[in-house]
Amino acid sequence: MIISALVHDQFHHVERWDDVDRVIDEAIDCSLPGSTDAPLPPGEVAQFYCAAQPWTDEVLEWAPDNFLQLASNPSAGYAALTWMGFRGEATMETFVSFGMDAPLSTPPRLVIDPGYPYDHDPRSALPLEQARTAVREFCRTGGARPQSVTWVRGDFTGAILQPLPDIVA
């Protein structure tokens, strides 16, 4: 299994677990969260893919079935995750992390789409170590949605699309 990770707008392709951990740590600990004076600078996200061969967005013939996107704000101590993939044979779904103890009174900036920019719903915030554990789990399971995180149905605008408190997807 090869982990392809887009970190700081550069693809890394790694197989050894110490290299995987190094790339995950770089994505979480050295991410640019963006300005608190929205909208600019918007911050950045990292993306992780698992496949039998290296993948980049220039490969048009195929794409991995699943991917995990990470928004990290190291100075605030929080991150948010987006998982997109297949559940079953044909249904593509998108889930966002749900932080059971998200800091709603002072939410950190966690960008989901730097191009617009859109931020995650504040309830998606997770402590950095929980996000790190989830990214490692994604890589070790070949792209499965990590079970170490509570997930809710969401989309790529950062919105939560399911009623709460029915939070477990």
Coordinates of C-alpha atoms in Angstrom, one line a residue:
M1 CA 0.0 0.0 0.0
I2 CA 1.3 3.4 -1.0
I3 CA 0.2 6.5 0.9
S4 CA 0.0 9.6 -1.4
A5 CA -0.3 12.8 0.6
L6 CA -0.7 16.3 -0.6
V7 CA 0.9 18.5 2.0
H8 CA 1.9 22.2 1.4
D9 CA 0.8 21.8 -2.2
Q10 CA 3.3 19.0 -2.8
F11 CA 2.7 15.3 -3.3
H12 CA 4.6 12.8 -1.1
H13 CA 4.4 9.0 -1.9
V14 CA 5.4 6.9 1.1
E15 CA 5.3 3.2 2.0
R16 CA 7.3 2.8 5.2
W17 CA 5.4 3.6 8.4
D18 CA 8.1 5.9 9.8
D19 CA 7.8 8.0 6.6
V20 CA 4.0 7.9 6.8
D21 CA 4.2 9.2 10.4
R22 CA 6.6 12.0 9.3
V23 CA 4.2 13.2 6.6
I24 CA 1.3 13.1 9.0
D25 CA 3.2 15.0 11.6
E26 CA 4.2 17.6 8.9
A27 CA 0.6 18.0 7.9
I28 CA -0.7 18.4 11.4
D29 CA 2.1 20.3 13.1
C30 CA 3.2 22.7 10.3
S31 CA 0.0 23.6 8.6
L32 CA -0.8 27.2 7.8
P33 CA -4.2 27.8 9.5
G34 CA -4.9 31.1 7.8
S35 CA -5.8 34.4 9.3
T36 CA -8.5 34.9 11.9
D37 CA -9.4 38.0 9.9
A38 CA -11.3 36.0 7.3
P39 CA -11.3 35.6 4.4
L40 CA -7.6 35.9 3.6
P41 CA -5.2 34.3 3.9
P42 CA -7.4 31.2 3.8
G43 CA -5.1 28.6 5.2
E44 CA -4.4 25.2 3.7
V45 CA -5.5 21.6 3.8
A46 CA -3.7 18.3 3.4
Q47 CA -5.1 15.3 1.7
F48 CA -4.3 11.6 2.1
Y49 CA -4.9 8.7 -0.4
C50 CA -4.2 5.0 -0.1
A51 CA -3.7 2.9 -3.3
A52 CA -1.5 0.2 -4.8
Q53 CA 0.4 2.8 -6.7
P54 CA 1.3 6.5 -6.3
W55 CA -1.5 8.9 -7.2
T56 CA -1.6 12.6 -8.0
D57 CA -4.3 14.9 -9.3
E58 CA -2.5 14.6 -12.7
V59 CA -3.5 10.9 -13.0
L60 CA -6.7 10.9 -15.0
E61 CA -7.1 7.2 -15.7
W62 CA -8.1 6.3 -12.1
A63 CA -8.4 7.7 -8.6
P64 CA -8.4 6.1 -5.2
D65 CA -11.8 5.1 -3.8
N66 CA -11.5 7.1 -0.6
F67 CA -9.6 10.1 0.7
L68 CA -9.2 12.0 3.9
Q69 CA -8.7 15.7 4.1
L70 CA -7.1 17.4 7.1
A71 CA -7.5 21.0 8.2
S72 CA -5.1 21.7 11.0
N73 CA -4.6 24.8 13.2
P74 CA -1.5 24.0 15.3
S75 CA -1.5 27.3 17.2
A76 CA -5.1 26.7 18.4
G77 CA -4.5 23.0 19.0
Y78 CA -7.4 21.8 16.8
A79 CA -8.0 20.1 13.5
A80 CA -11.0 18.9 11.4
L81 CA -11.4 16.0 9.0
T82 CA -13.4 15.3 5.9
W83 CA -13.6 11.7 4.6
M84 CA -15.1 10.9 1.2
G85 CA -15.4 7.5 -0.1
F86 CA -17.6 4.5 -0.9
R87 CA -19.8 2.8 1.7
G88 CA -20.9 -0.4 0.0
E89 CA -20.4 -0.9 -3.7
A90 CA -21.7 2.2 -5.4
T91 CA -22.6 5.0 -2.9
M92 CA -20.1 7.8 -2.6
E93 CA -20.5 9.7 0.7
T94 CA -18.9 12.6 2.5
F95 CA -18.5 12.8 6.3
V96 CA -17.0 15.5 8.5
S97 CA -15.6 15.1 11.9
F98 CA -17.8 15.9 14.9
G99 CA -15.9 17.1 18.0
M100 CA -17.7 16.1 21.1
D101 CA -15.9 18.8 23.0
A102 CA -15.4 21.4 20.3
P103 CA -14.6 24.9 21.6
L104 CA -17.8 26.5 20.4
S105 CA -17.3 29.8 22.4
T106 CA -14.0 30.5 20.6
P107 CA -13.9 28.3 17.5
P108 CA -10.5 27.9 15.8
R109 CA -10.3 28.6 12.1
L110 CA -10.3 25.3 10.2
V111 CA -10.5 25.8 6.5
I112 CA -12.2 23.2 4.4
D113 CA -11.8 24.8 1.0
P114 CA -9.0 27.4 0.7
G115 CA -10.2 28.4 -2.8
Y116 CA -13.4 30.1 -1.7
P117 CA -12.6 30.1 1.3
Y118 CA -15.0 28.0 3.3
D119 CA -14.4 26.9 6.9
H120 CA -15.5 23.8 8.8
D121 CA -18.5 24.0 11.0
P122 CA -17.1 24.8 14.5
R123 CA -18.5 21.5 15.8
S124 CA -16.0 19.7 13.5
A125 CA -13.0 20.7 15.7
L126 CA -11.0 17.9 17.2
P127 CA -7.9 18.0 19.4
L128 CA -4.7 17.6 17.3
E129 CA -3.8 14.2 18.8
Q130 CA -7.2 12.8 18.0
A131 CA -6.9 14.0 14.4
R132 CA -3.4 12.5 14.3
T133 CA -4.7 9.1 15.5
A134 CA -7.5 9.2 12.9
V135 CA -5.1 10.0 10.0
R136 CA -2.8 7.2 11.0
E137 CA -5.8 4.8 11.3
F138 CA -6.9 5.9 7.7
C139 CA -3.5 5.1 6.4
R140 CA -3.1 1.8 8.2
T141 CA -6.6 0.5 7.1
G142 CA -6.0 1.3 3.5
G143 CA -8.5 4.3 3.4
A144 CA -11.3 3.1 5.6
R145 CA -13.2 5.8 7.5
P146 CA -11.5 6.0 10.9
Q147 CA -13.5 4.7 13.8
S148 CA -11.5 6.8 16.3
V149 CA -13.6 9.8 15.4
T150 CA -17.3 10.6 15.5
W151 CA -18.5 11.4 12.0
V152 CA -21.6 13.2 10.7
R153 CA -22.7 13.6 7.1
G154 CA -21.3 16.7 5.6
D155 CA -20.1 18.3 2.4
F156 CA -17.1 20.2 1.1
T157 CA -18.5 23.6 2.3
G158 CA -17.9 22.4 5.9
A159 CA -21.6 22.1 6.5
I160 CA -23.1 19.4 8.7
L161 CA -26.0 17.8 6.8
Q162 CA -27.6 15.6 9.4
P163 CA -29.8 16.6 12.3
L164 CA -28.2 16.7 15.7
P165 CA -28.1 15.1 18.2
D166 CA -28.3 12.0 16.0
I167 CA -24.6 12.3 15.6
V168 CA -23.3 8.9 14.9
A169 CA -23.3 8.1 11.2

